[in-house]
């Protein structure tokens, strides 16, 4: 008799966004004239850069003709894109990187979810709290999370609280952990780690033979000098870290789908007998067995973001959102709120007024100000008492929203 | 200390295509003037249908402007494509199908590989032999295959031999199995099951509470009446089967990437306690947690294949390859070979002359005729003694190849 993977049924359904939608719909019914401004989204609002559209159209035309048609491409991505990635995202920062360490994919959600395939289900996992829910959910599916408790916390996950008390800088775990998820600049808090703060984690991982799964999807939003763009800026990180990068937020590829994952050649994990095995080889095996490459036209669109015009267009996109972030920060500060983030990330993490919960604050902003945010508790226990404001909306809506808070 | 998933290191590296490449390169060095014709490929050679290129260009232009830009789409695929799939691939054949039973993806390789996530690693797996290597390899990664033996067979996989003796129709397994991989029209043999032959499997699965994972990637190549295009043509199949479909071979999407998987609402699997759980819910959870939707422009390209012009263009592509298949069949028969397939599939399965192995026959064709095929043994033990000819080449090359065998 066919059996299911019972880990799946332990995972509670995610009610966060459906609950938000329900409350927004209710308000819209009660107040049909309310001009609701949505600042809860993590999706971009500006269109694709022209260079990417042009490159996609050119590539699509190539697909029309026998002489230029491309069928199956390399599962790991075309050399033209892997080369552009190495040169522009790594070599330009003095980081050595070979093409065969870069695996192009259809998105970081796929990669951060699928990476678990190559690890034993016995590994102990540490995850910052609050966090992007995919890290927890995919480990739960693989049987690494243990059992879910009443508060929503899993018995076998080591949560790394990021809160006001520690300045949103997670402390090293007291128990030994094998896999550590870090996302910086952080979603949802918008905070970052400095070189020195990240170095502690790299050193810990080297000492304990742990792996850091470093999600750098928001790297392009960094404006400050002392914030690492890549974990490989840290000495020794190539021995302990896998890095995830995405074109989604950088270049507006949320609906176009392209990302990449770096697995350095020298990065090892172990068999039960203690034999060191190169993870690059295992991920290559996973990627070539369960994936057939990213769409050719999409890879050309991604490549175009590395041209001089492409870089200028991406910079303009990022600049637009970061000006929104500045407006949100300023508006919230003026209104007397305590806030974090928004300087190196498109998210501002706003503290609920004293005694108010995430959902209470959310409801207040929705009912009194007609603003939709995301309740921080939806990202984990340490998100309680906060909401996330997104800078991905239009300038006009962002300004209007802050006016309402004056 | 971080541990790897040790199942990965049990899987032997796939030398099939690298070994082929090595032998072809060697010949090219020894005989620089040899006009080598490649009939080993499973990739298409004709370009994308015009309708798909036009749709992609239109969609790319939409992505250029704020008013028409699309960010994250539904992970399961846009309704416009799911609707077109339901209507054209199912309703038109009298099969009921709801949109929420169809999950659009980036490819059948991903789907047939990832589907294992929702099943227990304790399920017993049956796989036809020879077969597409992804079925075996992904089950090996998940720990369902047991240990690899010296001959390459895994201790815990139930192989279902498809050979001349049984007319390439697998016999029902003697031991009970939970998951059954069937691919029809078959890759690599090019053979099919009739309605009656497939019915036996559906009945078996209903009786034993097994699941059939039905790979119908080559459905569009069916020319004969009594061959089912979908497993759901069989009564009761909705209770026991998941179906995989792809635009890769049908519409030349091998480099464009779009496929879909059908998980009927009523399809159940069980917990250890015997509770029935809907697999649609589990796959939806997997798909929304580890995947972020197929590229919008690609979904528009796929949708276009269902327009009247699109259908005509796809029909022309299929017709071209099937005429190649006819030429290959005729050529091989004339040359005195025993062959199978090629009537409802773009592959012809040719028997090596008496006493010759797969690789021996491959070498003979390469050295004496300068033809590249794929040795059947590369697809499993029962493929020994055969080679696969692909009809995906150009007409000119196909005709020239058969001339050399006269």
Coordinates of C-alpha atoms in Angstrom, one line a residue, chain A residues 1-6 8-9 11-14 42-51 53-54 56-57 60-66 69-73 75 78 106 109-111 113-114 116-123 132-134 137-138 141 176-179 205 208-211 218 239-240 248-249 252-257 267-274 277 279 281-283 285-298, chain B residues 1-6 8-9 11-14 42-51 53-54 56-57 60-66 69-73 75 78 106 109-111 113-114 116-123 132-134 137-138 141 176-179 205 208-211 218 239-240 248-249 252-257 267-274 277 279 281-283 285-298:
Chain A
X1 CA 0.0 0.0 0.0
X2 CA 1.4 3.3 -1.1
X3 CA 2.4 5.5 1.8
X4 CA 2.8 9.2 2.0
X5 CA 5.7 11.2 3.4
X6 CA 4.0 11.9 6.7
X8 CA 4.0 16.7 5.0
X9 CA 0.9 16.4 7.1
X11 CA 3.2 21.1 8.5
X12 CA 0.4 23.5 9.4
X13 CA -1.2 25.2 6.4
X14 CA 0.1 28.7 6.0
X42 CA 7.4 41.1 -1.3
X43 CA 6.8 41.3 -5.1
X44 CA 8.3 44.0 -7.3
X45 CA 6.1 46.6 -9.0
X46 CA 8.4 48.1 -11.6
X47 CA 8.7 46.3 -15.0
X48 CA 11.6 44.4 -16.4
X49 CA 14.7 46.3 -17.5
X50 CA 14.6 47.2 -21.2
X51 CA 17.8 45.3 -21.7
X53 CA 13.1 42.5 -22.6
X54 CA 15.3 43.2 -25.6
X56 CA 14.4 38.0 -24.4
X57 CA 12.9 39.1 -27.7
X60 CA 12.9 34.2 -28.8
X61 CA 13.6 35.2 -32.5
X62 CA 16.7 32.8 -32.4
X63 CA 14.3 30.0 -31.3
X64 CA 12.2 30.6 -34.5
X65 CA 15.0 29.6 -36.9
X66 CA 16.7 26.2 -37.3
X69 CA 17.5 27.3 -32.4
X70 CA 18.6 25.9 -29.0
X71 CA 17.2 22.8 -27.5
X72 CA 18.4 21.3 -24.2
X73 CA 21.0 23.5 -22.7
X75 CA 21.5 21.8 -16.8
X78 CA 24.9 28.4 -20.2
X106 CA 14.7 28.9 -12.0
X109 CA 12.9 29.3 -3.7
X110 CA 13.6 26.1 -5.6
X111 CA 17.3 26.1 -4.7
X113 CA 14.2 24.2 -0.9
X114 CA 16.0 21.5 -3.0
X116 CA 18.3 19.7 1.5
X117 CA 18.3 16.7 -0.9
X118 CA 22.1 16.4 -0.6
X119 CA 22.2 16.4 3.2
X120 CA 21.4 13.6 5.6
X121 CA 18.0 13.9 7.3
X122 CA 19.9 13.5 10.6
X123 CA 21.6 16.9 10.4
X132 CA 11.5 33.3 5.2
X133 CA 9.2 30.3 5.8
X134 CA 10.7 28.1 3.1
X137 CA 8.9 24.1 5.8
X138 CA 11.4 22.3 3.5
X141 CA 9.2 18.0 4.7
X176 CA 26.2 22.0 17.9
X177 CA 24.4 22.5 14.6
X178 CA 25.2 21.2 11.1
X179 CA 23.2 23.4 8.7
X205 CA 31.2 26.8 10.9
X208 CA 32.3 22.9 14.1
X209 CA 32.3 21.6 10.5
X210 CA 28.9 23.1 9.9
X211 CA 27.5 24.5 6.6
X218 CA 18.7 41.1 -1.4
X239 CA 35.1 25.9 2.9
X240 CA 31.8 26.3 4.8
X248 CA 14.0 38.4 -8.7
X249 CA 14.4 41.4 -6.6
X252 CA 12.4 42.4 -11.4
X253 CA 12.6 38.7 -12.4
X254 CA 9.9 37.5 -10.0
X255 CA 7.7 36.4 -12.9
X256 CA 10.6 35.7 -15.3
X257 CA 12.4 33.2 -13.0
X267 CA 33.2 22.7 0.2
X268 CA 33.0 19.3 2.0
X269 CA 30.5 17.4 4.0
X270 CA 30.9 14.0 5.5
X271 CA 29.8 10.4 5.4
X272 CA 29.0 8.7 8.7
X273 CA 32.4 7.1 8.5
X274 CA 34.0 10.5 8.3
X277 CA 32.7 14.4 0.0
X279 CA 29.2 19.0 -2.1
X281 CA 29.7 17.0 -7.0
X282 CA 26.5 16.1 -5.1
X283 CA 24.7 19.3 -6.0
X285 CA 24.3 15.3 -9.5
X286 CA 21.1 16.6 -8.0
X287 CA 20.8 19.5 -10.5
X288 CA 21.5 17.3 -13.5
X289 CA 19.1 14.5 -12.4
X290 CA 16.1 16.5 -11.2
X291 CA 16.4 19.7 -13.3
X292 CA 16.8 20.3 -17.0
X293 CA 18.2 23.9 -17.1
X294 CA 16.6 27.3 -17.1
X295 CA 14.8 28.6 -20.1
X296 CA 17.3 29.8 -22.8
X297 CA 15.4 33.1 -23.3
X298 CA 15.4 33.8 -19.6
Chain B
X1 CA 29.3 17.6 11.9
X2 CA 27.4 18.1 8.7
X3 CA 26.5 14.8 7.0
X4 CA 25.7 14.2 3.4
X5 CA 22.8 12.1 2.1
X6 CA 24.8 9.0 1.5
X8 CA 24.0 10.1 -3.5
X9 CA 27.4 8.4 -3.4
X11 CA 24.7 6.2 -7.5
X12 CA 27.2 5.4 -10.2
X13 CA 28.2 8.3 -12.4
X14 CA 26.4 8.1 -15.7
X42 CA 16.7 12.8 -27.6
X43 CA 16.6 16.5 -28.3
X44 CA 14.5 18.1 -31.0
X45 CA 16.1 19.8 -34.1
X46 CA 13.2 21.9 -35.5
X47 CA 12.7 25.4 -34.1
X48 CA 9.9 26.6 -31.9
X49 CA 6.5 27.0 -33.5
X50 CA 6.0 30.6 -34.8
X51 CA 2.9 31.0 -32.5
X53 CA 7.8 32.7 -30.5
X54 CA 5.1 35.4 -31.3
X56 CA 6.8 35.0 -26.1
X57 CA 7.6 38.3 -27.8
X60 CA 8.1 40.0 -23.1
X61 CA 6.8 43.4 -24.3
X62 CA 4.1 43.2 -21.6
X63 CA 7.0 42.8 -19.1
X64 CA 8.5 46.1 -20.3
X65 CA 5.6 48.2 -19.1
X66 CA 4.2 48.9 -15.6
X69 CA 4.0 43.8 -16.0
X70 CA 3.5 40.5 -14.1
X71 CA 5.6 39.6 -11.1
X72 CA 5.1 36.4 -9.1
X73 CA 2.4 34.2 -10.8
X75 CA 3.0 28.6 -8.4
X78 CA -1.6 30.7 -14.7
X106 CA 9.5 23.9 -15.8
X109 CA 12.4 15.9 -15.5
X110 CA 11.8 18.1 -12.5
X111 CA 8.4 16.7 -11.9
X113 CA 12.2 13.6 -10.0
X114 CA 10.5 15.8 -7.4
X116 CA 9.1 11.3 -4.8
X117 CA 9.1 14.1 -2.1
X118 CA 5.5 13.4 -1.2
X119 CA 5.9 9.6 -0.7
X120 CA 7.4 7.6 2.1
X121 CA 10.9 6.3 1.5
X122 CA 9.6 2.9 2.5
X123 CA 7.5 2.5 -0.6
X132 CA 14.5 6.9 -18.6
X133 CA 17.3 6.9 -16.0
X134 CA 15.7 9.7 -13.9
X137 CA 18.3 7.7 -10.0
X138 CA 15.8 9.9 -8.1
X141 CA 18.7 9.5 -4.0
X176 CA 3.4 -6.1 -4.1
X177 CA 4.6 -2.7 -5.2
X178 CA 3.5 0.8 -4.2
X179 CA 4.8 3.1 -6.9
X205 CA -3.1 -0.5 -8.9
X208 CA -3.2 -3.3 -4.5
X209 CA -3.6 0.4 -3.6
X210 CA -0.6 1.2 -5.7
X211 CA 0.1 4.5 -7.6
X218 CA 5.5 11.3 -26.1
X239 CA -8.0 6.9 -8.3
X240 CA -4.5 5.5 -8.9
X248 CA 9.4 19.6 -24.8
X249 CA 9.0 17.0 -27.6
X252 CA 10.1 21.8 -29.3
X253 CA 10.3 23.3 -25.8
X254 CA 13.4 21.4 -24.7
X255 CA 15.3 24.7 -24.3
X256 CA 12.2 26.8 -23.4
X257 CA 11.0 24.6 -20.5
X267 CA -6.2 10.2 -5.7
X268 CA -5.3 9.0 -2.2
X269 CA -2.3 7.6 -0.4
X270 CA -2.0 6.5 3.1
X271 CA -0.4 7.1 6.5
X272 CA 1.0 4.2 8.4
X273 CA -2.2 4.2 10.4
X274 CA -4.2 3.8 7.2
X277 CA -4.6 11.6 2.4
X279 CA -2.1 13.6 -2.9
X281 CA -3.0 18.5 -1.4
X282 CA 0.5 17.2 -0.7
X283 CA 1.8 18.0 -4.2
X285 CA 2.1 21.9 -0.8
X286 CA 5.4 20.7 -2.3
X287 CA 4.9 22.8 -5.5
X288 CA 4.0 26.0 -3.6
X289 CA 6.9 25.5 -1.1
X290 CA 9.8 24.5 -3.3
X291 CA 8.8 26.1 -6.6
X292 CA 7.8 29.7 -7.6
X293 CA 6.0 29.1 -10.9
X294 CA 7.1 28.8 -14.5
X295 CA 8.2 31.9 -16.3
X296 CA 5.3 34.0 -17.5
X297 CA 6.6 34.4 -21.1
X298 CA 7.1 30.6 -21.3

